Coordinates of C-alpha atoms and ligand atoms in Angstrom, one line a residue:
M1 CA 1.2 53.9 37.8
R2 CA 1.9 50.5 36.5
E3 CA 5.4 49.7 35.4
A4 CA 5.2 48.4 31.9
V5 CA 7.7 47.5 29.2
L6 CA 6.9 46.5 25.6
L7 CA 9.6 44.5 23.9
Q8 CA 8.6 45.2 20.3
G9 CA 9.3 43.5 17.0
G10 CA 11.5 40.6 18.0
Y11 CA 11.6 36.9 17.0
V12 CA 9.6 35.6 20.0
L13 CA 10.6 32.1 21.1
S14 CA 7.9 31.7 23.7
M15 CA 8.6 28.1 24.7
D16 CA 4.8 28.0 25.4
A17 CA 3.1 25.2 23.5
E18 CA 0.1 27.3 22.5
L19 CA 1.9 30.6 21.7
G20 CA 4.8 28.9 19.9
E21 CA 7.1 31.1 17.9
L22 CA 6.4 34.5 16.4
P23 CA 8.9 35.6 13.7
V24 CA 7.8 39.2 14.5
G25 CA 6.1 39.7 17.8
D26 CA 5.9 41.7 20.9
V27 CA 6.1 40.9 24.6
L28 CA 4.3 43.2 27.1
I29 CA 5.5 43.1 30.6
E30 CA 3.5 44.7 33.4
D31 CA 4.4 44.8 37.1
G32 CA 7.0 42.1 36.8
A33 CA 4.8 39.6 34.9
I34 CA 4.2 38.7 31.3
A35 CA 1.0 40.5 30.4
A36 CA 0.6 39.7 26.7
V37 CA 2.5 38.0 23.8
G38 CA 1.4 38.7 20.2
A39 CA 1.8 40.8 17.1
G40 CA 1.0 44.5 17.1
I41 CA 0.4 44.9 20.9
E42 CA -0.6 48.5 21.8
A43 CA 2.0 50.1 23.9
G44 CA -0.4 52.1 26.0
G45 CA 1.8 53.8 28.6
A46 CA 4.5 51.1 28.4
E47 CA 8.1 51.9 27.7
V48 CA 8.8 50.6 24.2
V49 CA 12.1 48.8 23.6
D50 CA 12.8 48.0 20.0
V51 CA 14.1 44.4 19.7
S52 CA 13.7 43.9 16.0
G53 CA 16.4 41.6 14.6
H54 CA 16.7 40.0 18.1
V55 CA 15.4 36.9 19.7
V56 CA 13.1 37.3 22.8
M57 CA 12.9 34.2 24.9
P58 CA 12.5 33.0 28.5
G59 CA 15.7 33.2 30.6
F60 CA 17.8 30.1 30.9
V61 CA 17.3 27.9 34.0
D62 CA 20.4 26.1 35.4
T63 CA 19.4 23.3 37.7
H64 CA 22.7 22.7 39.4
R65 CA 25.6 25.1 40.0
H66 CA 28.1 25.2 42.8
T67 CA 28.1 29.0 42.6
W68 CA 30.6 29.4 45.5
Q69 CA 33.3 27.9 43.3
T70 CA 33.3 30.8 40.9
P71 CA 36.6 32.4 42.2
F72 CA 38.5 29.2 41.3
R73 CA 37.6 29.5 37.7
G74 CA 39.3 27.0 35.5
V75 CA 41.5 25.2 38.0
C76 CA 39.9 21.8 37.3
A77 CA 40.0 22.1 33.5
D78 CA 42.3 19.1 33.2
W79 CA 41.0 17.1 36.2
T80 CA 39.0 14.0 36.7
L81 CA 36.2 13.7 39.1
G82 CA 38.6 12.2 41.7
D83 CA 41.0 15.1 41.3
Y84 CA 38.1 17.5 41.6
F85 CA 36.9 15.8 44.8
R86 CA 40.3 15.8 46.5
A87 CA 41.3 19.4 45.6
V88 CA 38.0 21.3 45.6
R89 CA 35.8 19.4 48.1
M90 CA 38.5 18.4 50.5
S91 CA 41.0 21.2 50.2
I92 CA 39.6 24.4 48.6
S93 CA 36.2 24.1 50.4
P94 CA 37.6 23.9 54.0
N95 CA 39.9 26.9 53.2
C96 CA 37.0 29.1 52.1
S97 CA 35.9 31.8 54.5
A98 CA 32.3 33.2 54.5
E99 CA 33.6 36.2 52.6
D100 CA 35.0 33.9 49.9
V101 CA 31.7 32.2 49.6
Y102 CA 29.9 35.5 49.3
A103 CA 32.3 36.5 46.5
G104 CA 31.6 33.3 44.7
N105 CA 27.9 33.5 44.9
F106 CA 27.6 37.2 44.2
V107 CA 30.0 37.2 41.2
G108 CA 28.8 33.8 40.0
A109 CA 25.2 34.9 40.0
L110 CA 26.2 38.0 38.1
E111 CA 28.1 35.9 35.6
A112 CA 24.9 33.7 35.1
L113 CA 22.8 36.8 34.6
D114 CA 25.3 38.2 32.1
A115 CA 24.9 35.0 30.1
G116 CA 21.1 35.1 30.2
V117 CA 20.7 32.6 33.0
T118 CA 17.9 34.1 35.0
T119 CA 17.4 31.2 37.5
I120 CA 20.0 28.9 39.2
L121 CA 19.6 26.1 41.5
D122 CA 22.5 27.0 43.8
F123 CA 23.8 23.6 45.1
S124 CA 25.5 25.4 48.0
H125 CA 27.8 22.9 49.7
C126 CA 30.4 25.1 51.4
N127 CA 28.5 25.7 54.6
N128 CA 31.4 25.4 57.0
T129 CA 29.7 27.7 59.5
P130 CA 26.3 29.4 59.7
E131 CA 28.0 32.5 58.5
H132 CA 29.0 30.7 55.3
A133 CA 25.4 29.9 54.6
D134 CA 24.3 33.5 55.3
A135 CA 27.0 34.8 53.0
A136 CA 26.1 32.4 50.2
L137 CA 22.5 33.4 50.4
Q138 CA 23.4 37.1 50.6
G139 CA 25.4 36.8 47.4
L140 CA 22.4 35.6 45.5
L141 CA 20.1 38.2 47.0
D142 CA 22.6 41.0 46.2
A143 CA 22.9 39.9 42.6
G144 CA 19.2 40.0 42.0
I145 CA 19.0 36.6 40.3
R146 CA 16.1 34.2 40.8
A147 CA 17.5 31.2 42.6
M148 CA 16.9 28.2 44.8
F149 CA 19.4 28.4 47.6
A150 CA 19.9 24.6 48.2
Y151 CA 21.5 24.4 51.7
G152 CA 24.3 21.8 51.4
Y153 CA 24.9 19.4 54.2
Y154 CA 28.3 18.3 53.1
P155 CA 30.8 18.3 56.0
A156 CA 34.0 19.6 54.5
P157 CA 37.0 18.5 56.5
V158 CA 37.8 21.8 58.2
A159 CA 40.4 21.8 61.0
S160 CA 38.0 23.1 63.7
P161 CA 34.5 22.4 62.6
A162 CA 31.8 24.8 63.7
F163 CA 29.2 22.0 63.4
T164 CA 30.2 19.1 65.6
A165 CA 27.1 17.0 65.1
H166 CA 25.1 16.3 61.9
G167 CA 21.9 17.6 63.6
Q168 CA 23.5 21.0 63.9
R169 CA 23.6 21.2 60.1
L170 CA 20.0 20.3 59.9
A171 CA 19.1 22.9 62.5
D172 CA 21.0 25.5 60.6
A173 CA 19.1 24.8 57.4
R174 CA 15.9 25.2 59.5
R175 CA 17.2 28.5 60.8
I176 CA 17.6 29.8 57.2
R177 CA 14.1 28.4 56.3
E178 CA 12.4 30.0 59.3
Q179 CA 14.3 33.3 59.5
K180 CA 15.3 34.1 55.9
L181 CA 13.5 32.0 53.3
S182 CA 10.2 31.3 54.8
S183 CA 8.3 32.4 51.6
D184 CA 8.0 30.1 48.6
H185 CA 7.1 33.1 46.5
G186 CA 10.2 35.3 46.7
L187 CA 12.9 35.7 44.1
V188 CA 15.2 33.4 46.2
T189 CA 13.6 30.3 47.6
M190 CA 14.9 27.5 49.8
G191 CA 16.0 23.9 49.0
V192 CA 18.4 21.4 50.5
A193 CA 21.4 19.7 48.9
L194 CA 22.1 16.2 50.2
T195 CA 25.6 14.9 50.9
E196 CA 26.5 12.2 48.3
V197 CA 24.7 9.0 49.3
G198 CA 27.4 6.6 50.7
L199 CA 29.7 9.3 52.0
V200 CA 27.9 9.7 55.3
P201 CA 26.1 7.1 57.5
F202 CA 22.8 6.2 55.9
E203 CA 21.0 7.5 59.0
E204 CA 22.3 10.9 58.0
T205 CA 21.2 10.5 54.4
I206 CA 17.7 9.7 55.7
A207 CA 17.7 12.7 58.0
E208 CA 18.9 15.0 55.1
A209 CA 16.3 13.7 52.7
R210 CA 13.6 13.9 55.3
S211 CA 14.6 17.5 56.2
A212 CA 13.5 18.6 52.8
R213 CA 10.0 17.2 53.5
E214 CA 10.0 18.6 57.0
L215 CA 11.0 22.1 55.7
G216 CA 8.6 21.8 52.8
V217 CA 11.3 22.4 50.2
P218 CA 12.8 20.6 47.2
S219 CA 16.1 18.7 47.4
V220 CA 19.0 18.0 45.1
L221 CA 21.7 15.4 45.1
H222 CA 24.5 14.0 43.0
T223 CA 23.5 10.6 41.8
G224 CA 25.3 7.9 39.8
C225 CA 28.4 9.6 38.6
N226 CA 31.2 7.6 40.1
W227 CA 31.8 4.4 38.0
G228 CA 32.8 1.2 39.8
S229 CA 31.9 2.7 43.2
P230 CA 28.9 2.6 45.5
A231 CA 29.4 6.3 46.3
T232 CA 26.6 8.3 44.7
E233 CA 24.5 5.2 44.1
G234 CA 21.9 4.1 46.5
I235 CA 18.7 4.4 44.5
P236 CA 17.2 1.1 45.7
E237 CA 18.1 2.1 49.3
L238 CA 16.5 5.5 49.0
D239 CA 13.5 3.9 47.4
H240 CA 13.3 1.3 50.2
H241 CA 13.1 4.2 52.7
H242 CA 10.5 6.1 50.7
L243 CA 12.9 8.9 50.0
L244 CA 12.5 9.3 46.3
C245 CA 10.0 12.0 45.4
A246 CA 8.9 14.4 42.7
E247 CA 10.5 17.4 44.5
Q248 CA 13.9 16.0 44.0
V249 CA 16.6 16.8 41.4
H250 CA 19.1 14.0 40.7
V251 CA 22.2 15.4 39.1
H252 CA 24.3 13.4 36.5
C253 CA 22.8 9.8 36.7
N254 CA 25.3 8.6 34.2
T255 CA 26.0 5.3 35.9
L256 CA 22.4 4.3 36.7
D257 CA 21.3 1.2 35.0
D258 CA 17.9 1.1 33.2
R259 CA 16.1 -0.2 36.3
N260 CA 17.3 2.5 38.6
L261 CA 16.8 5.3 36.1
R262 CA 13.2 3.9 35.6
R263 CA 12.8 4.0 39.4
L264 CA 13.5 7.8 39.3
A265 CA 11.1 8.2 36.4
E266 CA 8.4 6.2 38.3
H267 CA 8.8 8.5 41.3
D268 CA 8.7 11.6 39.1
C269 CA 12.1 12.6 40.2
K270 CA 13.8 15.2 38.1
V271 CA 17.2 14.9 36.4
S272 CA 19.9 17.5 35.7
S273 CA 22.7 16.8 33.2
S274 CA 25.9 18.7 33.2
P275 CA 27.3 17.7 29.8
E276 CA 30.5 19.7 30.0
T277 CA 31.6 18.4 33.4
E278 CA 30.5 14.9 32.8
L279 CA 32.2 14.5 29.4
Q280 CA 35.4 15.8 30.9
M281 CA 35.7 14.2 34.3
G282 CA 35.0 10.6 33.5
M283 CA 31.4 10.6 34.7
G284 CA 30.3 9.1 31.4
H285 CA 27.5 9.6 28.9
P286 CA 25.0 12.5 29.7
V287 CA 21.7 10.9 30.6
I288 CA 19.6 13.2 28.4
G289 CA 18.6 10.7 25.7
R290 CA 17.9 7.9 28.2
A291 CA 15.8 10.2 30.3
L292 CA 13.8 11.3 27.2
E293 CA 13.1 7.6 26.4
L294 CA 11.6 7.2 29.8
G295 CA 9.3 10.2 29.4
M296 CA 11.3 12.3 31.7
R297 CA 12.1 16.0 31.0
P298 CA 15.9 16.4 31.3
S299 CA 17.3 19.7 32.4
L300 CA 20.8 21.2 32.1
S301 CA 23.3 22.6 34.4
C302 CA 26.8 24.2 34.4
D303 CA 27.9 22.5 37.7
V304 CA 31.4 23.8 38.4
I305 CA 32.7 27.1 37.2
S306 CA 36.0 25.9 38.8
S307 CA 36.2 23.8 35.6
N308 CA 34.0 24.9 32.8
S309 CA 31.7 27.6 31.3
G310 CA 28.9 29.3 33.2
D311 CA 26.6 29.6 30.3
M312 CA 23.8 27.4 29.0
F313 CA 24.7 27.9 25.4
S314 CA 27.6 25.6 26.0
Q315 CA 25.5 23.0 27.9
M316 CA 22.8 23.0 25.2
R317 CA 25.4 22.5 22.5
L318 CA 27.4 19.8 24.2
G319 CA 24.3 18.0 25.4
L320 CA 22.6 18.1 21.9
Q321 CA 25.7 17.1 19.9
F322 CA 26.6 14.3 22.3
E323 CA 23.1 12.8 22.0
R324 CA 23.2 13.2 18.3
C325 CA 26.5 11.4 18.2
M326 CA 25.0 8.5 20.3
R327 CA 22.1 8.2 17.8
N328 CA 24.3 8.5 14.8
D329 CA 26.6 5.9 16.2
V330 CA 23.9 3.3 15.7
F331 CA 24.1 3.9 12.0
N332 CA 27.8 4.3 11.9
A333 CA 28.2 0.9 13.6
R334 CA 26.5 -0.6 10.6
N335 CA 28.8 1.4 8.3
Q336 CA 25.9 3.6 7.3
M337 CA 25.1 7.3 7.5
P338 CA 22.0 8.6 9.4
E339 CA 19.2 9.7 7.1
A340 CA 18.1 12.5 9.5
L341 CA 18.7 14.0 12.9
D342 CA 15.8 13.4 15.2
L343 CA 16.8 15.7 18.0
T344 CA 16.6 19.4 17.1
V345 CA 17.9 22.7 18.4
R346 CA 14.4 23.4 19.7
D347 CA 14.7 20.3 21.9
A348 CA 17.9 21.7 23.4
L349 CA 16.2 25.0 24.1
R350 CA 13.5 23.2 26.0
W351 CA 16.1 21.4 28.2
G352 CA 17.7 24.8 29.0
T353 CA 14.4 26.6 29.8
A354 CA 11.0 25.0 30.4
N355 CA 12.5 21.7 31.6
G356 CA 14.7 23.5 34.1
A357 CA 11.7 25.3 35.5
H358 CA 9.8 22.0 35.7
A359 CA 12.7 20.3 37.5
M360 CA 12.8 23.1 40.1
G361 CA 9.0 23.0 40.7
L362 CA 8.8 26.5 39.2
E363 CA 7.0 25.8 35.9
H364 CA 3.9 27.7 37.1
R365 CA 6.1 30.8 37.4
I366 CA 8.9 30.7 34.9
G367 CA 10.3 28.7 31.9
S368 CA 8.1 30.2 29.1
L369 CA 6.8 33.5 28.0
T370 CA 3.2 32.6 29.1
P371 CA 1.0 35.5 30.1
G372 CA 0.7 35.5 33.9
K373 CA 4.2 34.0 34.5
Q374 CA 7.0 36.0 35.9
A375 CA 8.8 38.2 33.3
D376 CA 12.2 36.4 33.3
V377 CA 13.0 37.4 29.7
I378 CA 16.2 37.6 27.7
V379 CA 16.9 39.3 24.4
I380 CA 19.7 37.9 22.2
G381 CA 21.2 39.5 19.2
G382 CA 23.0 42.8 18.3
R383 CA 25.7 43.8 15.9
R384 CA 28.0 40.9 16.3
L385 CA 29.6 39.0 13.4
N386 CA 28.8 35.6 15.0
L387 CA 25.0 36.3 14.7
S388 CA 25.0 38.3 11.4
P389 CA 22.8 37.4 9.7
M390 CA 20.7 34.9 11.5
A391 CA 19.7 33.0 8.4
D392 CA 18.0 30.5 10.6
T393 CA 17.2 32.2 13.9
V394 CA 16.8 29.3 16.3
G395 CA 19.7 27.4 14.7
C396 CA 21.9 30.4 15.3
I397 CA 20.8 30.9 18.9
V398 CA 21.5 27.3 19.9
A399 CA 24.4 26.5 17.7
Q400 CA 26.3 29.8 17.7
A401 CA 25.3 32.3 20.3
N402 CA 27.4 33.1 23.4
P403 CA 27.0 35.4 26.5
A404 CA 28.3 38.4 24.6
N405 CA 25.2 38.2 22.4
V406 CA 22.8 38.6 25.4
Q407 CA 21.6 42.1 25.1
H408 CA 18.9 42.4 27.7
V409 CA 18.1 40.3 30.8
L410 CA 15.0 40.9 32.9
V411 CA 14.1 39.1 36.1
A412 CA 10.6 39.6 37.3
G413 CA 10.3 42.5 34.8
R414 CA 13.4 44.3 36.1
F415 CA 16.3 45.0 33.7
L416 CA 19.4 43.4 35.2
K417 CA 21.3 43.6 31.9
R418 CA 20.6 46.3 29.4
D419 CA 22.2 47.1 26.1
G420 CA 24.9 44.5 26.8
A421 CA 25.9 45.7 30.2
L422 CA 24.8 44.6 33.7
V423 CA 22.7 47.3 35.4
G424 CA 23.9 48.9 38.6
V425 CA 26.9 46.6 39.0
E426 CA 30.3 48.0 39.8
L427 CA 32.2 45.6 37.6
D428 CA 35.6 46.4 39.0
R429 CA 34.4 45.8 42.5
A430 CA 32.9 42.5 41.6
I431 CA 35.9 41.3 39.8
G432 CA 38.1 42.4 42.7
L433 CA 36.0 40.4 45.2
A434 CA 36.5 37.2 43.1
Q435 CA 40.2 37.9 42.6
T436 CA 40.8 38.4 46.3
A437 CA 39.0 35.2 47.2
C438 CA 40.9 33.3 44.5
E439 CA 44.3 34.6 45.7
R440 CA 43.5 34.1 49.4
V441 CA 42.2 30.5 49.2
L442 CA 44.6 29.2 46.5
G443 CA 47.5 31.1 48.1
A444 CA 46.8 29.5 51.5
I445 CA 46.7 26.0 50.0
T446 CA 49.9 26.4 47.8
A447 CA 51.9 28.3 50.4
G448 CA 55.3 26.7 50.8
G449 CA 55.2 25.2 47.3
Q450 CA 52.4 22.7 47.9
P451 CA 50.6 21.7 44.7
L452 CA 47.0 22.5 44.4
L453 CA 46.3 18.9 43.4
P454 CA 48.7 16.7 45.4
P455 CA 49.1 13.0 44.3
A456 CA 46.2 10.8 45.6
P457 CA 47.0 9.0 48.8
E458 CA 47.6 5.3 48.3
G459 CA 44.3 3.5 48.2
F460 CA 42.2 6.6 48.5
A461 CA 39.5 5.5 46.1
D462 CA 39.3 2.1 47.8
V463 CA 38.8 3.7 51.2
I464 CA 35.9 5.8 49.8
D465 CA 34.3 2.7 48.2
T466 CA 34.6 0.6 51.3
I467 CA 33.0 3.3 53.5
A468 CA 30.2 3.8 50.9
A469 CA 29.5 0.1 50.6
R470 CA 29.2 -0.2 54.4
H471 CA 26.9 2.8 54.6
L472 CA 24.6 1.5 51.8
A473 CA 24.5 -2.0 53.3
R474 CA 23.4 -0.5 56.6
A475 CA 20.4 1.0 54.8
W476 CA 18.7 -2.4 54.7
S477 CA 18.8 -3.0 58.5
I478 CA 17.4 0.5 59.5
E479 CA 13.7 0.4 60.1
V480 CA 11.7 2.2 57.5
D481 CA 9.8 5.0 59.3
T482 CA 9.4 7.6 56.6
P483 CA 5.9 7.6 55.1
A484 CA 5.8 7.1 51.4
P485 CA 5.4 10.5 49.5
G486 CA 1.8 11.6 49.4
A487 CA 0.8 8.9 52.0
Ligands
ZN501 ZN1 27.7 19.1 41.2

């Protein structure tokens, strides 16, 4: 018998250009896929779920989350990017065991699902050993979320490294691709996450970017987020070596000038903006508006749960209101008021759903409630004061909803959250896993009274900048031997 569910009588925000919005509509799900969207659909043998008074929409897509950092929730809330780098990337990361990474990815993926995020691009850059990578992947699989496991090549400064040569990291990513994620059609698929351009010799950057092509998977990297430094720059250098391509997500991009952002657009690269982290840590203005002007389709991401929220409501709101502020500023600078707002809550919804699917190369499968696509569906509403009544439904969802309003979450047609509770999850056990990882790792670092964030060593930023400048300069003397994409 076919497994079928009919979500009946909700406000359907399909995010599909042809189907649009149905103030009262039904969504029929069969065998994990969207079978039909419309009004008055016959239930047939389907289980009927009354969603009247609720919004039915595609699940959110987060295009950049370091899920492994979930146990360290909030530690960076008052930190700059430099503070984050020194404490999390150079101290917390090397102290994480494979079990800690498992806890982060498992509990972090559950947190995402609870908030209606059905797909994450897991920028997984705590692969200190092959067991870390296995554990990170297992956490995603056990949570049941749709994800791209983007194997991070970042070499955390561990005392006795398991990988003693860069090539061993590339080989380990190949192991995962061949042995665990060989299919591009599963719930969890493979990607690679590059080390920040400039932090490693450019030969290694080339090898990391080429590995994505050799494995036949997308890549993701942090780009243009460190003002006044060559680290995370390198767009001309990547372009020179034919390493910009459509299957590549560039995260942040705040520092890129118009020419380099246009270069990304011309190569059909994708962008991911993390408004909450960027506004806090000194990365600058989210790139959403500038990307839109270039015809790009910006996506959104939560980035670091070690600092900020893990829900896309927050990212949509911060991204939208920031861009509105930028546009309103033009009028305010002339001592005028804007006559209208030209970015809408529906634009923000698109950034958080369809554009994310597009960025991850998954738009043929997810991102809208289009018949034939996978049934990654969320239902938002319920008897909560913050959504009662929804005088303007879409306005309420974008401007006022939060994870507690997410009633049902389905991934590939399977209920992972139902009636406000995660399905089949032992919550106490999950919380215990994260708590144990938090206490173990932070306890090890702060034993003996050490601060979690020690003062920066003298000239620390200058050293990074000098190394990055040297690595980028080297790019121009390395022979170009990567064929242009599509060549
Ligand atoms: Zn990041």
